[in-house]
Amino acid sequence: MKGIVFSIKHRERHYRPTYPKGRITFKSVKHFLTRYSIEMLFLVVFLLSIVLGSFSLSRITDDTLQKLDFLFLTNLDNRLELAPFDLFCSSFASGFVFVLISFLLSFTAWGMFALPLLCAFKGFGVGLSSAYMFSQYSVTGIGFYILVVLPATVLFLFSFIMSLK
């Protein structure tokens, strides 16, 4: 009887893989890059286009900024006058347009080339709107951007990259 009890306990052991602690190995970097290479590509494109958008604010006219107001947050005075639910709906609608376009482009033959451009356009708009708020509204614009726009942008970025993938 004693042999049966101890043999059953040995069969119930679960396999736990061991990982090197505190070291980054070539195998772990290779695994990370093979697992998350598409996401990293879209993240790099998004970040580079944010920088490009923020530096190109001086060359953009006011008429162009008014046309882009639906897709990006550029008019802070009108946004502050809206009710919280209307502001949420406005931000949700602009994000939904990009997710819908990425969904539709993923079914096309040229989607492989168009999706990075869509990601770059969204990043360009985010950089453009942040630089516009910083230059027009100084401390108020920076505070509004950090407290309201930046958390929503980061959450949207995660969902946008997943939809692009």
mmCIF file of C-alpha atoms in Angstrom:
data_model
loop_
_atom_site.group_PDB
_atom_site.id
_atom_site.type_symbol
_atom_site.label_atom_id
_atom_site.label_comp_id
_atom_site.label_asym_id
_atom_site.label_seq_id
_atom_site.Cartn_x
_atom_site.Cartn_y
_atom_site.Cartn_z
ATOM 1 C CA MET A 1 0.000 0.000 0.000
ATOM 2 C CA LYS A 2 2.837 2.404 0.811
ATOM 3 C CA GLY A 3 4.277 2.068 -2.727
ATOM 4 C CA ILE A 4 0.977 2.992 -4.371
ATOM 5 C CA VAL A 5 0.532 6.201 -2.357
ATOM 6 C CA PHE A 6 4.028 7.487 -3.016
ATOM 7 C CA SER A 7 3.955 6.589 -6.720
ATOM 8 C CA ILE A 8 0.745 8.569 -7.284
ATOM 9 C CA LYS A 9 2.270 11.691 -5.754
ATOM 10 C CA HIS A 10 5.224 11.554 -8.125
ATOM 11 C CA ARG A 11 2.951 11.408 -11.157
ATOM 12 C CA GLU A 12 1.134 14.614 -10.182
ATOM 13 C CA ARG A 13 4.166 16.876 -10.434
ATOM 14 C CA HIS A 14 3.766 19.730 -12.860
ATOM 15 C CA TYR A 15 6.501 20.838 -15.166
ATOM 16 C CA ARG A 16 7.794 24.274 -14.320
ATOM 17 C CA PRO A 17 10.227 25.761 -16.780
ATOM 18 C CA THR A 18 13.253 27.465 -15.336
ATOM 19 C CA TYR A 19 14.253 30.874 -16.549
ATOM 20 C CA PRO A 20 17.555 32.603 -16.001
ATOM 21 C CA LYS A 21 17.114 35.284 -13.368
ATOM 22 C CA GLY A 22 18.418 38.763 -14.031
ATOM 23 C CA ARG A 23 20.160 37.942 -17.314
ATOM 24 C CA ILE A 24 19.199 38.795 -20.828
ATOM 25 C CA THR A 25 20.403 36.084 -23.133
ATOM 26 C CA PHE A 26 20.509 35.876 -26.891
ATOM 27 C CA LYS A 27 17.785 33.258 -26.782
ATOM 28 C CA SER A 28 15.445 35.508 -24.778
ATOM 29 C CA VAL A 29 16.020 38.468 -27.116
ATOM 30 C CA LYS A 30 15.455 36.244 -30.137
ATOM 31 C CA HIS A 31 12.253 34.886 -28.594
ATOM 32 C CA PHE A 32 11.041 38.421 -27.816
ATOM 33 C CA LEU A 33 11.748 39.669 -31.333
ATOM 34 C CA THR A 34 10.095 36.698 -33.012
ATOM 35 C CA ARG A 35 7.055 36.996 -30.761
ATOM 36 C CA TYR A 36 6.571 40.784 -30.819
ATOM 37 C CA SER A 37 8.302 41.969 -34.011
ATOM 38 C CA ILE A 38 5.150 43.277 -35.716
ATOM 39 C CA GLU A 39 4.050 45.163 -32.615
ATOM 40 C CA MET A 40 7.520 46.671 -32.203
ATOM 41 C CA LEU A 41 7.542 47.755 -35.847
ATOM 42 C CA PHE A 42 4.219 49.563 -35.468
ATOM 43 C CA LEU A 43 5.340 51.104 -32.166
ATOM 44 C CA VAL A 44 8.550 52.445 -33.719
ATOM 45 C CA VAL A 45 6.620 53.830 -36.706
ATOM 46 C CA PHE A 46 4.135 55.480 -34.337
ATOM 47 C CA LEU A 47 6.848 57.043 -32.152
ATOM 48 C CA LEU A 48 8.887 58.297 -35.107
ATOM 49 C CA SER A 49 5.821 59.860 -36.663
ATOM 50 C CA ILE A 50 4.967 61.562 -33.339
ATOM 51 C CA VAL A 51 8.402 63.207 -33.419
ATOM 52 C CA LEU A 52 7.953 64.153 -37.077
ATOM 53 C CA GLY A 53 4.494 65.578 -36.379
ATOM 54 C CA SER A 54 5.687 67.655 -33.456
ATOM 55 C CA PHE A 55 8.545 69.160 -35.484
ATOM 56 C CA SER A 56 6.357 69.950 -38.491
ATOM 57 C CA LEU A 57 3.866 72.150 -36.620
ATOM 58 C CA SER A 58 5.484 75.338 -37.909
ATOM 59 C CA ARG A 59 4.838 74.339 -41.547
ATOM 60 C CA ILE A 60 1.146 73.429 -41.066
ATOM 61 C CA THR A 61 -1.462 76.129 -41.752
ATOM 62 C CA ASP A 62 -4.455 76.880 -39.519
ATOM 63 C CA ASP A 63 -6.838 75.714 -42.248
ATOM 64 C CA THR A 64 -5.214 72.284 -42.238
ATOM 65 C CA LEU A 65 -5.465 72.089 -38.454
ATOM 66 C CA GLN A 66 -9.184 72.862 -38.609
ATOM 67 C CA LYS A 67 -9.677 70.088 -41.159
ATOM 68 C CA LEU A 68 -7.839 67.617 -38.947
ATOM 69 C CA ASP A 69 -9.827 68.567 -35.837
ATOM 70 C CA PHE A 70 -12.246 65.658 -36.308
ATOM 71 C CA LEU A 71 -9.463 63.076 -36.306
ATOM 72 C CA PHE A 72 -7.122 64.672 -33.788
ATOM 73 C CA LEU A 73 -7.465 66.839 -30.702
ATOM 74 C CA THR A 74 -6.404 70.315 -31.823
ATOM 75 C CA ASN A 75 -9.081 72.715 -30.617
ATOM 76 C CA LEU A 76 -8.836 72.749 -26.831
ATOM 77 C CA ASP A 77 -11.345 75.596 -26.302
ATOM 78 C CA ASN A 78 -14.165 73.718 -28.023
ATOM 79 C CA ARG A 79 -13.269 70.467 -26.255
ATOM 80 C CA LEU A 80 -13.395 72.092 -22.828
ATOM 81 C CA GLU A 81 -16.889 73.446 -23.514
ATOM 82 C CA LEU A 82 -18.278 69.983 -24.283
ATOM 83 C CA ALA A 83 -19.952 67.806 -21.693
ATOM 84 C CA PRO A 84 -17.871 64.836 -20.520
ATOM 85 C CA PHE A 85 -20.032 62.351 -22.427
ATOM 86 C CA ASP A 86 -19.803 64.424 -25.625
ATOM 87 C CA LEU A 87 -16.033 64.645 -25.219
ATOM 88 C CA PHE A 88 -15.868 60.876 -24.758
ATOM 89 C CA CYS A 89 -18.030 60.298 -27.854
ATOM 90 C CA SER A 90 -15.864 62.647 -29.908
ATOM 91 C CA SER A 91 -12.660 60.905 -28.875
ATOM 92 C CA PHE A 92 -14.224 57.486 -29.342
ATOM 93 C CA ALA A 93 -15.428 58.379 -32.836
ATOM 94 C CA SER A 94 -11.998 59.539 -33.967
ATOM 95 C CA GLY A 95 -10.398 56.383 -32.571
ATOM 96 C CA PHE A 96 -13.075 54.191 -34.085
ATOM 97 C CA VAL A 97 -12.408 55.623 -37.539
ATOM 98 C CA PHE A 98 -8.774 54.513 -37.348
ATOM 99 C CA VAL A 99 -9.605 51.055 -36.013
ATOM 100 C CA LEU A 100 -12.261 50.587 -38.711
ATOM 101 C CA ILE A 101 -9.841 51.638 -41.444
ATOM 102 C CA SER A 102 -7.186 49.255 -40.099
ATOM 103 C CA PHE A 103 -9.760 46.455 -40.023
ATOM 104 C CA LEU A 104 -10.796 47.107 -43.613
ATOM 105 C CA LEU A 105 -7.221 47.500 -44.863
ATOM 106 C CA SER A 106 -6.193 44.222 -43.284
ATOM 107 C CA PHE A 107 -8.425 42.397 -45.776
ATOM 108 C CA THR A 108 -6.898 44.024 -48.833
ATOM 109 C CA ALA A 109 -3.855 43.051 -50.855
ATOM 110 C CA TRP A 110 -2.154 46.408 -50.285
ATOM 111 C CA GLY A 111 -2.888 46.396 -46.556
ATOM 112 C CA MET A 112 0.641 45.253 -45.782
ATOM 113 C CA PHE A 113 1.924 48.558 -47.158
ATOM 114 C CA ALA A 114 -1.002 50.749 -46.089
ATOM 115 C CA LEU A 115 -1.176 49.743 -42.404
ATOM 116 C CA PRO A 116 2.245 51.215 -41.488
ATOM 117 C CA LEU A 117 1.234 54.390 -43.323
ATOM 118 C CA LEU A 118 -2.012 54.510 -41.342
ATOM 119 C CA CYS A 119 -0.047 54.073 -38.118
ATOM 120 C CA ALA A 120 2.325 56.841 -39.210
ATOM 121 C CA PHE A 121 -0.601 59.140 -40.029
ATOM 122 C CA LYS A 122 -2.126 58.578 -36.591
ATOM 123 C CA GLY A 123 1.236 59.203 -34.908
ATOM 124 C CA PHE A 124 1.774 62.318 -37.021
ATOM 125 C CA GLY A 125 -1.593 63.641 -35.895
ATOM 126 C CA VAL A 126 -0.892 62.884 -32.237
ATOM 127 C CA GLY A 127 2.460 64.675 -32.451
ATOM 128 C CA LEU A 128 0.904 67.579 -34.304
ATOM 129 C CA SER A 129 -1.930 68.006 -31.807
ATOM 130 C CA SER A 130 0.374 67.731 -28.797
ATOM 131 C CA ALA A 131 2.777 70.319 -30.189
ATOM 132 C CA TYR A 132 -0.158 72.585 -31.051
ATOM 133 C CA MET A 133 -1.553 72.364 -27.517
ATOM 134 C CA PHE A 134 1.865 72.986 -26.010
ATOM 135 C CA SER A 135 2.518 76.035 -28.177
ATOM 136 C CA GLN A 136 -0.955 77.593 -27.995
ATOM 137 C CA TYR A 137 -1.952 76.951 -24.387
ATOM 138 C CA SER A 138 1.455 76.591 -22.666
ATOM 139 C CA VAL A 139 1.000 75.285 -19.100
ATOM 140 C CA THR A 140 -2.751 74.678 -19.463
ATOM 141 C CA GLY A 141 -2.192 72.704 -22.647
ATOM 142 C CA ILE A 142 0.589 70.644 -21.107
ATOM 143 C CA GLY A 143 -1.539 69.861 -18.045
ATOM 144 C CA PHE A 144 -4.575 68.971 -20.151
ATOM 145 C CA TYR A 145 -2.421 66.776 -22.366
ATOM 146 C CA ILE A 146 -0.810 64.928 -19.471
ATOM 147 C CA LEU A 147 -4.001 64.442 -17.460
ATOM 148 C CA VAL A 148 -6.584 63.817 -20.181
ATOM 149 C CA VAL A 149 -5.094 63.126 -23.586
ATOM 150 C CA LEU A 150 -1.978 61.100 -22.775
ATOM 151 C CA PRO A 151 -3.688 58.262 -20.824
ATOM 152 C CA ALA A 152 -6.346 57.935 -23.507
ATOM 153 C CA THR A 153 -3.672 57.994 -26.220
ATOM 154 C CA VAL A 154 -1.678 55.236 -24.547
ATOM 155 C CA LEU A 155 -4.748 53.038 -24.130
ATOM 156 C CA PHE A 156 -5.783 53.698 -27.704
ATOM 157 C CA LEU A 157 -2.239 52.938 -28.878
ATOM 158 C CA PHE A 158 -2.381 49.446 -27.352
ATOM 159 C CA SER A 159 -5.704 48.669 -28.991
ATOM 160 C CA PHE A 160 -4.641 50.278 -32.273
ATOM 161 C CA ILE A 161 -1.456 48.223 -32.475
ATOM 162 C CA MET A 162 -3.435 45.075 -31.747
ATOM 163 C CA SER A 163 -5.871 45.949 -34.531
ATOM 164 C CA LEU A 164 -2.987 46.675 -36.896
ATOM 165 C CA LYS A 165 -1.413 43.331 -36.086
#
